[in-house]
Coordinates of C-alpha atoms in Angstrom, one line a residue:
M1 CA 107.6 112.6 120.6
K2 CA 103.8 112.5 121.2
K3 CA 103.9 110.6 124.5
I4 CA 106.4 113.0 126.1
I5 CA 104.5 116.0 125.1
S6 CA 101.3 114.7 126.6
L7 CA 103.0 113.6 129.8
V8 CA 104.7 116.9 130.3
L9 CA 101.3 118.7 129.9
T10 CA 99.2 116.4 132.1
G11 CA 99.9 113.9 134.8
T12 CA 96.4 112.6 134.8
I13 CA 93.6 112.3 132.3
V14 CA 90.0 113.3 132.6
A15 CA 87.5 110.7 131.6
A16 CA 84.7 113.1 130.8
A17 CA 86.7 115.1 128.2
L18 CA 89.0 113.7 125.5
T19 CA 92.5 114.9 125.0
G20 CA 93.8 115.6 121.5
C21 CA 92.3 117.4 118.5
G22 CA 89.6 115.0 117.7
N23 CA 86.3 116.3 116.4
E24 CA 84.3 118.3 119.0
S25 CA 87.2 118.0 121.5
N26 CA 87.7 120.7 124.1
E27 CA 91.1 119.9 125.5
S28 CA 94.5 121.4 124.7
D29 CA 96.6 118.3 125.1
V30 CA 97.3 117.1 121.6
K31 CA 97.9 113.9 119.8
A32 CA 97.1 115.0 116.2
A33 CA 98.5 114.0 112.9
S34 CA 101.2 116.2 111.4
T35 CA 102.2 114.4 108.2
Q36 CA 100.8 114.4 104.7
S37 CA 97.6 112.4 104.2
S38 CA 98.1 108.7 103.4
S39 CA 94.5 107.6 103.5
D40 CA 94.4 106.4 99.9
V41 CA 97.4 104.2 100.4
V42 CA 96.2 102.8 103.6
A43 CA 92.7 102.1 102.2
N44 CA 94.3 100.1 99.4
E45 CA 96.3 98.1 101.9
A46 CA 93.3 97.3 104.0
D47 CA 91.2 96.5 101.0
S48 CA 93.8 94.0 99.8
S49 CA 93.3 91.9 103.0
A50 CA 89.6 91.2 102.2
S51 CA 87.5 90.3 99.3
V52 CA 84.6 92.6 98.1
E53 CA 82.2 90.2 99.9
E54 CA 84.1 90.4 103.1
A55 CA 84.6 94.2 103.1
S56 CA 81.0 95.0 104.1
D57 CA 81.5 92.9 107.3
L58 CA 84.7 94.7 108.4
P59 CA 84.8 97.5 111.0
Q60 CA 85.8 100.8 109.6
W61 CA 88.6 102.9 111.0
K62 CA 86.6 105.3 113.2
Y63 CA 87.4 109.0 112.5
G64 CA 87.1 111.4 115.4
K65 CA 87.1 110.9 119.2
F66 CA 85.7 107.8 120.9
T67 CA 85.1 106.2 124.2
A68 CA 84.8 102.5 125.0
S69 CA 84.3 100.2 128.0
V70 CA 85.0 96.6 129.0
V71 CA 82.2 94.4 127.6
D72 CA 82.2 90.6 128.2
G73 CA 85.8 90.7 129.3
Q74 CA 87.1 92.5 126.2
I75 CA 88.0 96.0 125.1
D76 CA 86.6 96.3 121.5
L77 CA 88.7 98.8 119.6
S78 CA 88.1 97.3 116.2
G79 CA 87.7 100.8 114.8
L80 CA 91.3 101.3 115.7
G81 CA 92.3 97.8 114.4
V82 CA 92.6 96.0 117.7
V83 CA 90.7 94.0 120.3
I84 CA 92.1 93.5 123.9
E85 CA 91.3 90.6 126.2
V86 CA 91.1 91.9 129.8
P87 CA 93.1 89.8 132.4
E88 CA 90.9 87.6 134.4
E89 CA 91.6 89.4 137.6
L90 CA 90.3 92.7 136.2
K91 CA 87.1 91.4 134.6
D92 CA 85.0 91.9 137.7
K93 CA 86.5 95.5 138.1
A94 CA 85.3 96.7 134.7
D95 CA 83.6 99.8 136.2
S96 CA 87.0 101.0 137.3
I97 CA 88.4 100.9 133.7
G98 CA 87.8 103.7 131.2
I99 CA 88.9 103.9 127.6
R100 CA 89.0 106.9 125.3
G101 CA 91.0 108.0 122.2
S102 CA 90.9 109.8 118.9
V103 CA 91.6 108.9 115.3
T104 CA 92.5 110.7 112.1
D105 CA 93.5 109.3 108.7
E106 CA 97.1 109.2 109.8
F107 CA 97.2 108.6 113.5
G108 CA 95.1 107.0 116.2
Y109 CA 95.5 106.4 119.9
A110 CA 93.6 104.8 122.8
S111 CA 94.2 105.4 126.5
I112 CA 93.2 102.7 129.0
Y113 CA 93.0 104.2 132.5
W114 CA 92.0 103.4 136.1
I115 CA 89.1 105.5 137.4
N116 CA 87.4 105.7 140.8
P117 CA 83.7 105.2 140.1
D118 CA 82.9 107.2 143.2
D119 CA 85.0 110.2 142.2
P120 CA 82.6 113.1 141.3
D121 CA 85.4 114.7 139.2
N122 CA 85.7 111.5 137.1
T123 CA 89.5 111.8 137.1
G124 CA 91.4 108.9 135.5
Y125 CA 95.0 107.6 135.7
E126 CA 96.5 106.0 132.7
I127 CA 97.4 102.3 132.6
V128 CA 98.2 101.8 128.9
D129 CA 98.8 104.2 126.0
L130 CA 98.3 102.5 122.6
E131 CA 99.1 104.4 119.4
A132 CA 98.9 103.7 115.7
D133 CA 100.8 105.8 113.1
V134 CA 101.1 105.6 109.3
N135 CA 104.8 106.5 109.8
P136 CA 107.3 103.8 110.6
V137 CA 107.9 103.3 114.3
N138 CA 111.5 103.4 115.6
V139 CA 111.5 102.5 119.3
E140 CA 114.8 104.4 119.8
D141 CA 113.0 107.6 118.9
L142 CA 110.4 107.1 121.6
V143 CA 112.9 106.6 124.4
Y144 CA 113.2 109.5 126.8
E145 CA 115.3 108.5 129.7
D146 CA 115.0 111.8 131.6
Y147 CA 111.4 110.7 132.2
G148 CA 112.3 107.0 132.8
I149 CA 111.1 105.9 129.3
T150 CA 113.6 103.2 128.2
T151 CA 113.5 100.7 125.3
D152 CA 111.9 98.2 127.8
V153 CA 108.9 100.5 128.2
V154 CA 108.0 100.9 124.5
A155 CA 106.4 97.9 122.9
D156 CA 106.6 97.8 119.1
L157 CA 103.5 95.8 118.2
G158 CA 104.0 95.7 114.4
S159 CA 101.8 96.7 111.6
N160 CA 98.1 96.3 110.7
G161 CA 96.3 97.7 107.7
G162 CA 99.1 100.1 106.8
F163 CA 99.4 101.5 110.4
N164 CA 102.3 100.9 112.8
Y165 CA 101.3 100.2 116.4
Y166 CA 103.2 100.7 119.6
A167 CA 102.3 101.0 123.3
Y168 CA 103.9 102.0 126.6
R169 CA 104.3 99.4 129.3
E170 CA 103.6 101.7 132.1
D171 CA 104.1 99.0 134.8
T172 CA 107.7 98.5 133.5
W173 CA 108.1 102.3 133.4
Y174 CA 106.9 102.6 137.0
E175 CA 109.1 99.7 138.3
G176 CA 112.2 101.0 136.5
D177 CA 111.8 104.7 137.5
S178 CA 108.8 105.8 139.5
S179 CA 110.0 109.4 139.8
Y180 CA 107.7 110.8 137.1
F181 CA 104.7 109.0 138.7
D182 CA 105.6 110.0 142.2
E183 CA 105.8 113.7 141.3
N184 CA 103.1 114.0 138.7
V185 CA 100.5 111.3 139.2
L186 CA 100.6 109.8 142.6
A187 CA 101.1 113.0 144.5
D188 CA 97.4 113.8 144.5
L189 CA 96.2 110.4 145.7
D190 CA 95.7 109.2 149.3
E191 CA 97.4 105.9 150.3
D192 CA 94.4 103.7 149.6
R193 CA 93.8 105.2 146.1
K194 CA 97.5 105.1 145.3
A195 CA 97.6 101.4 146.1
E196 CA 94.6 100.7 144.0
Y197 CA 96.0 102.6 141.0
I198 CA 99.3 100.8 141.3
E199 CA 97.5 97.5 141.4
F200 CA 95.7 98.4 138.1
L201 CA 99.0 99.7 136.7
S202 CA 100.6 96.3 137.3
Y203 CA 98.4 94.9 134.5
S204 CA 99.7 97.3 131.8
S205 CA 102.0 94.8 130.1
E206 CA 99.5 92.0 130.3
L207 CA 96.9 94.2 128.6
I208 CA 99.4 95.0 125.9
D209 CA 100.3 91.4 125.4
N210 CA 96.6 90.6 125.0
I211 CA 96.2 92.8 122.0
T212 CA 94.9 91.1 118.9
F213 CA 94.8 92.8 115.5
V214 CA 91.6 92.8 113.4
D215 CA 91.0 93.7 109.8
F216 CA 89.4 97.1 109.1
L217 CA 88.8 99.5 106.2
I218 CA 89.8 103.1 106.0
P219 CA 86.9 105.4 104.8
E220 CA 87.8 107.2 101.6
A221 CA 88.8 110.8 101.9
L222 CA 86.4 113.5 100.8
G223 CA 87.2 114.1 97.1
A224 CA 86.3 116.7 94.5
D225 CA 83.5 114.6 93.0
D226 CA 81.7 114.4 96.4
F227 CA 82.2 118.1 97.2
D228 CA 79.2 120.5 96.8
N229 CA 81.1 123.6 95.8
E230 CA 78.0 125.7 95.4
A231 CA 76.9 125.0 98.9
L232 CA 80.3 126.1 100.3
L233 CA 79.7 129.5 98.8
N234 CA 76.3 130.0 100.5
F235 CA 76.8 129.4 104.2
E236 CA 75.7 132.3 106.4
L237 CA 78.2 132.7 109.1
T238 CA 79.3 135.3 111.6
D239 CA 82.7 136.8 112.3
L240 CA 84.2 137.2 115.7
D241 CA 82.7 140.7 116.0
G242 CA 79.2 139.3 115.5
N243 CA 78.7 140.5 112.0
T244 CA 76.7 138.3 109.6
V245 CA 78.7 137.3 106.6
K246 CA 78.5 135.0 103.6
S247 CA 81.2 132.4 103.1
G248 CA 81.3 133.0 99.3
D249 CA 82.3 136.6 99.9
Y250 CA 85.7 135.4 101.2
I251 CA 86.2 132.8 98.4
S252 CA 84.9 134.2 95.1
S253 CA 87.5 137.0 94.8
N254 CA 90.5 134.7 95.2
K255 CA 92.3 132.4 92.8
V256 CA 93.0 130.0 95.8
T257 CA 91.5 130.1 99.3
M258 CA 93.0 128.1 102.1
I259 CA 90.2 127.3 104.5
N260 CA 91.8 126.4 107.9
F261 CA 89.4 124.8 110.3
W262 CA 90.8 125.2 113.8
G263 CA 89.8 125.2 117.5
T264 CA 90.9 127.3 120.5
F265 CA 91.6 123.9 122.3
C266 CA 94.0 122.7 119.6
G267 CA 97.7 123.2 120.3
P268 CA 98.9 122.3 116.8
C269 CA 96.3 124.7 115.3
I270 CA 97.6 127.6 117.3
N271 CA 101.3 126.7 116.9
E272 CA 101.1 127.0 113.2
M273 CA 99.1 130.2 113.1
P274 CA 102.1 132.6 113.3
Y275 CA 103.7 131.2 110.1
L276 CA 100.3 130.9 108.4
A277 CA 100.0 134.7 108.9
E278 CA 103.4 135.1 107.2
I279 CA 102.5 132.8 104.4
E280 CA 99.2 134.7 103.7
Q281 CA 101.1 137.9 103.3
E282 CA 103.8 136.3 101.1
Y283 CA 101.3 134.9 98.6
K284 CA 98.5 137.5 98.8
D285 CA 99.6 139.2 95.6
Q286 CA 99.1 135.9 93.7
G287 CA 95.4 135.8 94.4
F288 CA 95.8 133.7 97.5
E289 CA 94.1 134.2 100.9
I290 CA 93.6 132.2 104.1
V291 CA 90.3 132.1 105.9
G292 CA 90.3 130.7 109.4
M293 CA 87.2 128.9 110.7
T294 CA 86.9 128.7 114.5
C295 CA 85.1 125.5 115.2
D296 CA 84.4 125.4 118.9
V297 CA 82.4 128.6 119.4
Y298 CA 79.2 126.6 118.9
D299 CA 79.1 123.4 120.9
S300 CA 77.6 120.2 119.5
E301 CA 74.1 121.3 120.4
G302 CA 74.5 124.7 118.7
N303 CA 74.9 126.8 121.8
Y304 CA 77.0 130.0 121.3
Q305 CA 79.9 130.3 123.7
E306 CA 81.0 133.8 124.3
D307 CA 84.0 132.8 126.3
I308 CA 85.4 130.8 123.3
V309 CA 85.1 133.9 121.2
L310 CA 87.2 135.8 123.7
D311 CA 89.8 133.0 123.7
A312 CA 89.9 133.1 119.9
L313 CA 90.4 136.9 119.9
D314 CA 93.3 136.5 122.4
I315 CA 94.9 133.8 120.2
I316 CA 94.6 135.9 117.1
E317 CA 96.3 138.8 118.8
D318 CA 99.1 136.6 120.2
T319 CA 99.8 134.9 116.9
G320 CA 99.7 138.0 114.7
V321 CA 97.0 136.7 112.4
E322 CA 95.6 139.3 110.0
Y323 CA 93.7 137.0 107.7
P324 CA 89.9 136.8 108.2
I325 CA 88.7 134.5 111.0
L326 CA 85.0 133.4 110.9
I327 CA 82.9 131.3 113.2
A328 CA 82.1 127.8 111.7
S329 CA 78.5 126.9 112.2
V330 CA 77.4 123.4 113.2
E331 CA 76.0 123.1 109.7
L332 CA 79.4 124.0 108.1
R333 CA 81.3 121.6 110.3
T334 CA 78.9 118.8 109.3
Y335 CA 79.2 119.7 105.6
A336 CA 83.0 119.7 105.8
Q337 CA 82.9 116.2 107.4
L338 CA 85.6 117.2 109.9
T339 CA 87.2 114.4 111.8
A340 CA 90.1 116.2 113.5
Y341 CA 91.7 119.6 113.9
P342 CA 93.3 121.4 112.2
T343 CA 91.8 120.4 108.8
T344 CA 92.5 122.5 105.8
F345 CA 90.7 122.8 102.4
F346 CA 92.2 124.5 99.3
V347 CA 89.4 125.7 96.9
D348 CA 89.2 127.9 93.8
S349 CA 87.1 131.0 93.3
E350 CA 84.0 128.8 92.6
G351 CA 84.5 126.8 95.8
R352 CA 85.8 123.7 94.0
L353 CA 88.1 121.5 96.0
L354 CA 91.7 121.5 94.6
T355 CA 93.1 118.8 96.9
S356 CA 91.7 116.3 99.3
P357 CA 91.2 117.9 102.8
I358 CA 94.5 118.0 104.6
V359 CA 94.4 116.8 108.2
G360 CA 97.0 118.0 110.7
S361 CA 99.4 120.8 111.2
H362 CA 102.4 121.2 109.0
S363 CA 105.6 123.2 108.7
K364 CA 105.8 126.4 106.9
E365 CA 107.7 124.8 104.1
E366 CA 105.1 122.0 103.7
W367 CA 102.3 124.5 103.6
E368 CA 104.2 126.5 100.9
A369 CA 104.4 123.4 98.8
Y370 CA 100.7 122.8 99.1
I371 CA 100.0 126.4 98.1
E372 CA 102.3 126.3 95.1
E373 CA 100.5 123.1 94.0
A374 CA 97.1 124.7 94.4
L375 CA 98.1 127.9 92.6
A376 CA 99.6 125.8 89.7
A377 CA 96.3 124.0 89.4
V378 CA 94.3 127.1 88.8
N379 CA 96.9 128.9 86.7

């Protein structure tokens, strides 16, 4: 239950930093995909709704994190497949409304929140949580009455372009059971700010009811034909001890290498590392190895962050990982076209891609199936 996990972890959201495991994110609250990739299926569904001539005019599903704002009375989330008309009473308060979210090829979300423009900490308080998933939505599965989330709170919005949309009517939630808000959200607000937030919160259902679907296209997943395998073997990287290494030295001697791009901010990445460590040992004698690529040591401007290295070392110790962990350079991250974390590549000894990149964390059994498939491909 993605919503409950996020709520248990954080009562408020921070506008300056995005939650989830979107590209270049630095937060630990996670709304990441955890199922097998369905991008090809979804792309076909989206394509079927538009002719070739129309396709170039459609917005694309926007991979990675994003922010938005109210413009001309609308919240344009066409990259997420929706546009939202802002209620008339809120249109002159646009500077108090923030929007942020994240998108992978299997899951997307947008959070609309109230923010005090004069708050130097830029702290936001959620009004609407909108989510889109390639998996079918069962409202009953999203109910969590211990937190006051009943069937009246969850709005099943239907499907668009192969995705299933739902949102949380947080005004209904607050009116039905305010205990979660009182204990986790409102406790830090003075009476004036509390009243202002509750006023914005009262528009949650109206915002949801004003959602309109728009057509969009899913970008095609990176495939073997587009993958420069020779370049993959020649990246100069460093390990966590500061030693200079060559990427190919960790690939060429294996039949199959599982390259796992992860971040210290990414809960799903870290949660699966203990059984990735087990898997690596189980399949090692078959010519298989995992190479972890830590993706947040260098920030988007290429600055090396020593504190992230220390975090990574702590995580490796805590999870029992013994397979090699390298530091992904900005150039490698760009080359890999990463849109979310974790993202995993399976390659052969020459760096050739064996499957499309796999976005999201998976169970041990699911990873074993992928590994068996990759080993069968090279054998």
